[in-house]
Amino acid sequence: MRGLLILACIATCCANSWGQGREKYEFMRNLPVYADSLIADMTFPLAWGHSDITDFDVWKRTARQKVFDCMLTPPPAHAKGYDAKVLFEEQRDGYRARKIEIRLSRYYTVPAYVLIPDGKGPFPAINILHDHGAHLFIGKEKVIRPLACEDSTVIRDAEAWVANYDGQFMGDYLARHGYVVFSTDAPMWGERGQKEGPRRDRYDMIAGNMMMYGIDLSAYMTYDDIAATDYLASMAEVDASRIGCTGWSMGAYRTWMLAALSDHIKVGAAVCWMVTTDEQLTFKYRRTENGGFANCLPGLRRWLDYPHIASIACPKPMLFINGSQDKLFPVPGVEKAFRIMHDTWRSQGAENALTTELWDIPHSCGKRVQQRVLDFFKKHL
């Protein structure tokens, strides 16, 4: 009986304290109270124009290596290569759709979708990178219509999710216009998720546990995007000199990271993910989520901000679209990031290769945006 009373007392205390802060505290709204001081101390000494490196090619190599250093240990390559297997294939209107499995690491195989236009190749190709959306049940199926081999729950979920893309699967849209289109699940999404089922609140815990192994979950996403693009370049149907990448939201983050770190990528189009850290990790705006493990690379903000990393892609043609009604990315931070990137491209005589646009849209990737991305690829690929 005494034990039951103790447990009841503990439960009551926990219930009373839940949501009740102490008089003295150090964190508020997902940030430390000294966030402004942390931002003030971020000088980004390795950024182009801040660094004492004056040769742009040397700077690119140095900055890229610093990014890789902060990405921690990469997944080990498989000795026998990608070991690609076709799992299913179907004919669609003007192109074939395949589900394949490739070995991106000695640790794991990764499912992917590939769309191949009818006719004689090789064709230009696009690695299309899916979004986050706090929705982990599907990944590649967000951007390419699921194949008939998939479970009906996957198909229904994808058909519901594509509302974020105005009801149009962006990958299929690009394939109908003559591009090989390729997409994989990122770690934690789709067929790379949790056995117990997708739970957003588990993502951060698993990301923290991954760091205990000396590796980084967000970095594995980027390492896999690089390796998947290497595989895409090796396909007989693909013109390896004409490969681009695109994505919305987290897919946009993946896009400019991939363009900065992979020489196979010649063109990139990023929709709704660009900002500066001082406008992202701040108390200025009424947001409940600021950064997160999906783009967390340890220590990198001490060297480079987001637009500085994206600038490693210079002088490649790059398109950045953000929304003035997008509550995730404050317009002052977007505009500041755009200016930083334009300064870099201009310094290399390549300003015409960089296009930045602020549309009157929320966080979305509708048909008009997809048309703009297609037009950009038509021009540069």
Coordinates of C-alpha atoms in Angstrom, one line a residue:
M1 CA 0.0 0.0 0.0
R2 CA 2.9 2.4 0.9
G3 CA 4.5 1.7 -2.5
L4 CA 1.2 2.6 -4.3
L5 CA 0.9 5.8 -2.3
I6 CA 4.5 6.8 -3.3
L7 CA 3.7 6.0 -7.0
A8 CA 0.5 8.0 -6.8
C9 CA 2.4 10.9 -5.3
I10 CA 5.1 10.8 -8.0
A11 CA 2.4 10.7 -10.7
T12 CA 0.6 13.7 -9.2
C13 CA 3.9 15.7 -8.9
C14 CA 4.7 14.9 -12.6
A15 CA 1.2 15.9 -13.7
N16 CA 1.5 19.2 -11.8
S17 CA 4.9 20.0 -13.1
W18 CA 4.2 19.2 -16.8
G19 CA 4.1 22.5 -18.6
Q20 CA 5.1 24.4 -15.5
G21 CA 8.5 26.2 -15.8
R22 CA 10.9 27.1 -13.1
E23 CA 11.5 30.8 -12.2
K24 CA 15.0 30.5 -13.6
Y25 CA 15.5 28.9 -17.0
E26 CA 18.0 28.8 -19.9
F27 CA 15.9 27.6 -22.9
M28 CA 12.8 29.0 -24.5
R29 CA 10.9 28.2 -27.6
N30 CA 13.4 25.5 -28.7
L31 CA 16.3 27.9 -28.5
P32 CA 18.8 28.9 -25.8
V33 CA 18.0 32.3 -24.3
Y34 CA 21.5 33.5 -25.4
A35 CA 20.7 32.7 -29.1
D36 CA 21.4 36.3 -30.1
S37 CA 24.9 36.1 -28.6
L38 CA 25.6 32.9 -30.4
I39 CA 24.5 34.5 -33.7
A40 CA 26.7 37.6 -33.0
D41 CA 29.7 35.3 -32.6
M42 CA 29.1 33.6 -36.0
T43 CA 31.5 35.3 -38.4
F44 CA 31.7 32.5 -41.0
P45 CA 35.5 32.8 -41.5
L46 CA 35.6 30.3 -44.4
A47 CA 32.9 32.1 -46.5
W48 CA 34.0 33.4 -49.9
G49 CA 34.9 37.0 -49.3
H50 CA 35.6 36.4 -45.6
S51 CA 38.4 33.9 -46.0
D52 CA 41.9 35.0 -46.9
I53 CA 41.8 32.5 -49.8
T54 CA 41.7 34.6 -53.0
D55 CA 41.8 31.8 -55.6
F56 CA 38.2 30.7 -56.1
D57 CA 39.0 27.1 -57.1
V58 CA 41.2 26.7 -54.1
W59 CA 38.4 28.2 -51.9
K60 CA 35.9 25.8 -53.4
R61 CA 38.1 22.8 -52.6
T62 CA 38.8 24.0 -49.1
A63 CA 35.2 24.9 -48.3
R64 CA 33.9 21.6 -49.7
Q65 CA 36.4 19.7 -47.6
K66 CA 35.3 21.6 -44.5
V67 CA 31.7 20.6 -45.2
F68 CA 32.7 17.0 -45.6
D69 CA 34.7 17.2 -42.3
C70 CA 31.6 18.4 -40.5
M71 CA 29.6 15.6 -42.1
L72 CA 31.7 13.2 -40.1
T73 CA 32.4 9.6 -41.2
P74 CA 30.8 8.6 -44.5
P75 CA 29.1 5.3 -45.0
P76 CA 31.6 2.7 -46.4
A77 CA 31.3 1.9 -50.1
H78 CA 30.5 -1.6 -51.1
A79 CA 33.4 -3.5 -52.7
K80 CA 31.3 -4.8 -55.6
G81 CA 29.7 -1.5 -56.5
Y82 CA 26.0 -0.7 -56.6
D83 CA 24.8 -4.2 -57.3
A84 CA 21.6 -2.8 -59.0
K85 CA 18.5 -5.0 -59.3
V86 CA 15.3 -4.3 -61.1
L87 CA 12.4 -5.2 -58.9
F88 CA 9.4 -4.1 -61.1
E89 CA 8.8 -2.3 -64.3
E90 CA 5.7 -0.8 -66.0
Q91 CA 5.0 1.2 -69.1
R92 CA 3.6 4.7 -68.7
D93 CA 2.6 7.4 -71.1
G94 CA 5.8 8.1 -73.0
Y95 CA 8.2 6.5 -70.5
R96 CA 9.0 3.4 -68.5
A97 CA 8.9 3.3 -64.7
R98 CA 11.1 1.0 -62.8
K99 CA 11.6 0.2 -59.1
I100 CA 15.1 -0.8 -58.5
E101 CA 17.3 -1.6 -55.5
I102 CA 20.9 -0.3 -55.3
R103 CA 23.6 -0.8 -52.7
L104 CA 24.8 2.7 -51.7
S105 CA 26.9 1.4 -48.8
R106 CA 28.3 -1.8 -47.4
Y107 CA 25.7 -1.3 -44.6
Y108 CA 22.5 -1.1 -46.6
T109 CA 20.6 -1.3 -49.9
V110 CA 18.3 1.5 -51.0
P111 CA 15.1 1.3 -53.1
A112 CA 14.7 3.8 -55.9
Y113 CA 12.4 4.7 -58.7
V114 CA 13.7 5.4 -62.2
L115 CA 11.7 6.9 -65.1
I116 CA 13.2 6.4 -68.6
P117 CA 11.7 8.2 -71.6
D118 CA 10.7 6.1 -74.6
G119 CA 13.1 6.4 -77.6
K120 CA 16.8 6.3 -78.1
G121 CA 19.0 7.8 -75.4
P122 CA 21.2 8.8 -73.7
F123 CA 18.9 11.4 -72.1
P124 CA 19.5 14.3 -69.7
A125 CA 18.7 13.2 -66.2
I126 CA 17.3 14.7 -63.0
N127 CA 17.8 13.4 -59.4
I128 CA 14.6 14.5 -57.8
L129 CA 14.9 14.8 -54.0
H130 CA 11.8 14.4 -51.9
D131 CA 10.6 16.7 -49.1
H132 CA 10.4 16.3 -45.3
G133 CA 6.9 17.5 -44.4
A134 CA 7.1 15.7 -41.0
H135 CA 5.6 12.9 -43.0
L136 CA 7.9 9.9 -43.1
F137 CA 5.6 7.0 -44.3
I138 CA 6.6 7.7 -48.0
G139 CA 9.7 9.2 -49.6
K140 CA 10.3 8.7 -53.3
E141 CA 6.6 8.2 -53.7
K142 CA 6.1 11.9 -52.9
V143 CA 7.6 12.9 -56.2
I144 CA 7.1 9.9 -58.5
R145 CA 3.8 8.2 -58.8
P146 CA 4.0 4.8 -57.0
L147 CA 4.3 1.8 -59.2
A148 CA 1.6 -0.9 -59.3
C149 CA 3.7 -3.2 -57.1
E150 CA 3.3 -1.0 -54.1
D151 CA 0.8 -1.6 -51.3
S152 CA -2.5 0.2 -51.6
T153 CA -1.8 2.2 -48.5
V154 CA 1.4 3.6 -50.0
I155 CA -0.5 4.5 -53.2
R156 CA -3.3 6.2 -51.3
D157 CA -0.9 8.1 -49.1
A158 CA 1.1 9.4 -52.1
E159 CA -2.1 10.4 -53.9
A160 CA -3.0 12.5 -50.8
W161 CA 0.5 14.0 -50.3
V162 CA 0.8 15.1 -54.0
A163 CA -1.7 17.9 -53.1
N164 CA 1.4 19.8 -51.9
Y165 CA 2.5 19.7 -55.6
D166 CA -0.9 20.8 -57.0
G167 CA -1.8 17.2 -57.6
Q168 CA 1.0 16.6 -60.1
F169 CA 3.9 14.2 -59.4
M170 CA 6.9 16.3 -60.3
G171 CA 9.1 13.4 -61.4
D172 CA 6.5 12.1 -63.9
Y173 CA 6.0 15.6 -65.2
L174 CA 9.8 15.9 -66.0
A175 CA 9.9 12.4 -67.5
R176 CA 7.1 13.2 -69.9
H177 CA 9.3 16.0 -71.1
G178 CA 12.3 13.8 -72.0
Y179 CA 14.3 13.4 -68.8
V180 CA 15.5 10.3 -67.0
V181 CA 14.2 10.9 -63.5
F182 CA 15.6 9.2 -60.4
S183 CA 14.6 9.3 -56.8
T184 CA 15.5 7.4 -53.6
D185 CA 14.2 7.3 -50.1
A186 CA 16.2 9.4 -47.6
P187 CA 17.2 7.7 -44.4
M188 CA 14.1 7.5 -42.1
W189 CA 11.6 7.9 -45.0
G190 CA 9.6 5.3 -46.9
E191 CA 11.2 1.9 -47.1
R192 CA 14.1 3.2 -45.0
G193 CA 12.0 4.0 -42.0
Q194 CA 11.3 2.5 -38.6
K195 CA 10.1 -1.1 -38.1
E196 CA 7.6 0.2 -35.6
G197 CA 6.1 2.6 -38.1
P198 CA 7.0 6.3 -38.8
R199 CA 7.0 8.6 -35.8
R200 CA 8.3 12.1 -36.2
D201 CA 9.2 12.4 -32.6
R202 CA 11.6 9.4 -33.0
Y203 CA 13.6 11.1 -35.7
D204 CA 15.5 13.3 -33.4
M205 CA 16.2 10.5 -30.9
I206 CA 17.5 8.3 -33.7
A207 CA 19.6 11.1 -35.1
G208 CA 21.1 11.6 -31.6
N209 CA 21.9 7.9 -31.3
M210 CA 23.6 8.0 -34.8
M211 CA 25.9 10.7 -33.5
M212 CA 26.9 8.3 -30.7
Y213 CA 28.3 6.0 -33.4
G214 CA 30.4 9.0 -34.7
I215 CA 28.1 9.5 -37.7
D216 CA 25.5 12.0 -38.7
L217 CA 22.0 11.2 -40.0
S218 CA 21.6 14.3 -42.0
A219 CA 25.1 13.8 -43.5
Y220 CA 24.1 10.2 -44.5
M221 CA 21.2 11.7 -46.4
T222 CA 23.7 13.9 -48.4
Y223 CA 26.3 11.1 -48.8
D224 CA 23.6 8.9 -50.2
D225 CA 22.4 11.6 -52.6
I226 CA 26.0 11.9 -53.9
A227 CA 26.4 8.2 -54.3
A228 CA 22.9 7.8 -55.9
T229 CA 23.9 10.5 -58.4
D230 CA 27.1 8.7 -59.2
Y231 CA 25.0 5.6 -59.9
L232 CA 22.6 7.7 -62.1
A233 CA 25.6 8.9 -64.1
S234 CA 26.7 5.3 -64.7
M235 CA 23.4 4.3 -66.3
A236 CA 23.5 3.6 -70.1
E237 CA 20.3 5.6 -70.6
V238 CA 21.8 8.7 -69.1
D239 CA 24.0 11.4 -70.6
A240 CA 26.4 11.9 -67.7
S241 CA 27.3 15.4 -68.9
R242 CA 23.7 16.6 -68.4
I243 CA 22.5 15.7 -64.9
G244 CA 20.6 18.1 -62.7
C245 CA 18.8 17.9 -59.4
T246 CA 15.7 19.5 -57.9
G247 CA 13.4 19.3 -54.9
W248 CA 11.0 21.2 -52.7
S249 CA 11.4 22.0 -49.0
M250 CA 14.0 19.5 -47.5
G251 CA 14.4 18.4 -51.1
A252 CA 15.6 21.9 -51.9
Y253 CA 18.1 21.7 -49.1
R254 CA 19.3 18.4 -50.5
T255 CA 19.4 20.0 -54.0
W256 CA 21.8 22.8 -53.2
M257 CA 23.9 20.6 -50.9
L258 CA 24.2 18.0 -53.7
A259 CA 25.0 20.7 -56.3
A260 CA 27.7 22.0 -54.0
L261 CA 29.3 18.7 -53.3
S262 CA 28.9 16.6 -56.5
D263 CA 30.7 17.3 -59.7
H264 CA 28.2 15.1 -61.6
I265 CA 25.5 17.8 -61.0
K266 CA 25.6 20.5 -63.7
V267 CA 22.3 22.3 -62.8
G268 CA 20.2 22.7 -59.7
A269 CA 16.7 24.0 -59.0
A270 CA 15.8 24.5 -55.3
V271 CA 12.2 25.3 -54.2
C272 CA 11.5 26.8 -50.7
W273 CA 14.6 26.1 -48.7
M274 CA 17.1 29.0 -48.4
V275 CA 17.7 31.3 -45.5
T276 CA 20.5 32.7 -43.3
T277 CA 21.1 31.4 -39.8
D278 CA 20.7 34.7 -38.1
E279 CA 17.1 34.9 -39.4
Q280 CA 16.4 31.2 -38.8
L281 CA 17.6 30.5 -35.3
T282 CA 16.2 33.7 -33.7
F283 CA 13.4 34.8 -31.4
K284 CA 12.2 37.4 -34.0
Y285 CA 9.5 35.3 -35.4
R286 CA 6.6 33.3 -34.0
R287 CA 7.8 29.8 -35.0
T288 CA 7.8 26.6 -32.9
E289 CA 10.4 24.9 -35.1
N290 CA 13.6 26.6 -36.3
G291 CA 16.4 24.3 -37.4
G292 CA 16.5 20.5 -36.8
F293 CA 18.4 17.3 -37.2
A294 CA 17.4 17.0 -40.9
N295 CA 19.9 19.6 -41.8
C296 CA 22.3 19.4 -38.8
L297 CA 26.0 19.1 -39.5
P298 CA 28.0 19.5 -36.3
G299 CA 30.1 22.6 -36.1
L300 CA 29.5 23.8 -39.7
R301 CA 27.9 27.1 -38.7
R302 CA 31.2 28.1 -37.2
W303 CA 32.6 28.2 -40.7
L304 CA 29.9 28.6 -43.3
D305 CA 26.3 29.7 -43.5
Y306 CA 23.7 28.1 -45.8
P307 CA 24.2 30.5 -48.7
H308 CA 28.0 30.1 -48.4
I309 CA 27.7 26.3 -48.8
A310 CA 25.3 26.7 -51.7
S311 CA 27.9 29.1 -53.3
I312 CA 30.4 26.2 -53.6
A313 CA 28.2 25.3 -56.6
C314 CA 29.2 28.5 -58.4
P315 CA 29.5 28.9 -61.4
K316 CA 26.8 26.2 -62.1
P317 CA 23.4 27.4 -63.3
M318 CA 21.2 27.4 -60.2
L319 CA 17.6 28.4 -59.6
F320 CA 16.3 29.3 -56.1
I321 CA 12.6 30.0 -55.6
N322 CA 11.2 30.9 -52.2
G323 CA 7.7 32.1 -51.2
S324 CA 6.9 35.4 -49.6
Q325 CA 4.1 33.7 -47.7
D326 CA 6.3 30.8 -46.5
K327 CA 6.3 30.9 -42.7
L328 CA 9.3 28.6 -42.5
F329 CA 11.7 30.9 -44.1
P330 CA 11.4 34.6 -43.2
V331 CA 11.8 36.9 -46.2
P332 CA 14.6 39.0 -44.7
G333 CA 16.7 35.8 -44.3
V334 CA 15.8 34.7 -47.8
E335 CA 16.7 38.0 -49.4
K336 CA 20.0 38.2 -47.4
A337 CA 20.9 34.7 -48.6
F338 CA 20.1 35.6 -52.2
R339 CA 22.4 38.7 -52.0
I340 CA 25.2 36.6 -50.6
M341 CA 25.0 34.1 -53.4
H342 CA 24.7 36.8 -56.1
D343 CA 27.8 38.4 -54.7
T344 CA 29.7 35.1 -55.2
W345 CA 28.4 34.3 -58.7
R346 CA 29.1 38.0 -59.7
S347 CA 32.6 37.8 -58.4
Q348 CA 33.3 34.9 -60.8
G349 CA 31.7 36.6 -63.8
A350 CA 28.8 34.2 -63.7
E351 CA 25.9 36.2 -62.3
N352 CA 23.7 35.2 -65.3
A353 CA 23.9 31.6 -64.2
L354 CA 22.2 32.3 -60.8
T355 CA 18.5 33.0 -60.7
T356 CA 16.8 33.8 -57.5
E357 CA 13.0 34.5 -57.3
L358 CA 10.6 35.3 -54.5
W359 CA 7.1 34.3 -55.4
D360 CA 3.8 35.2 -53.7
I361 CA 3.2 31.7 -52.6
P362 CA 3.3 29.7 -49.3
H363 CA 5.5 26.7 -48.6
S364 CA 4.5 24.7 -51.7
C365 CA 5.6 23.5 -55.1
G366 CA 2.6 23.8 -57.4
K367 CA 2.3 23.4 -61.2
R368 CA 3.5 26.9 -62.0
V369 CA 6.6 26.4 -60.0
Q370 CA 7.2 23.0 -61.7
Q371 CA 6.8 24.6 -65.1
R372 CA 9.5 27.2 -64.1
V373 CA 11.8 24.4 -63.0
L374 CA 11.3 22.6 -66.3
D375 CA 12.0 25.7 -68.3
F376 CA 15.2 26.2 -66.3
F377 CA 16.3 22.7 -67.1
K378 CA 15.4 23.0 -70.7
K379 CA 17.6 26.1 -70.9
H380 CA 20.6 24.7 -69.1
L381 CA 20.5 20.9 -69.7

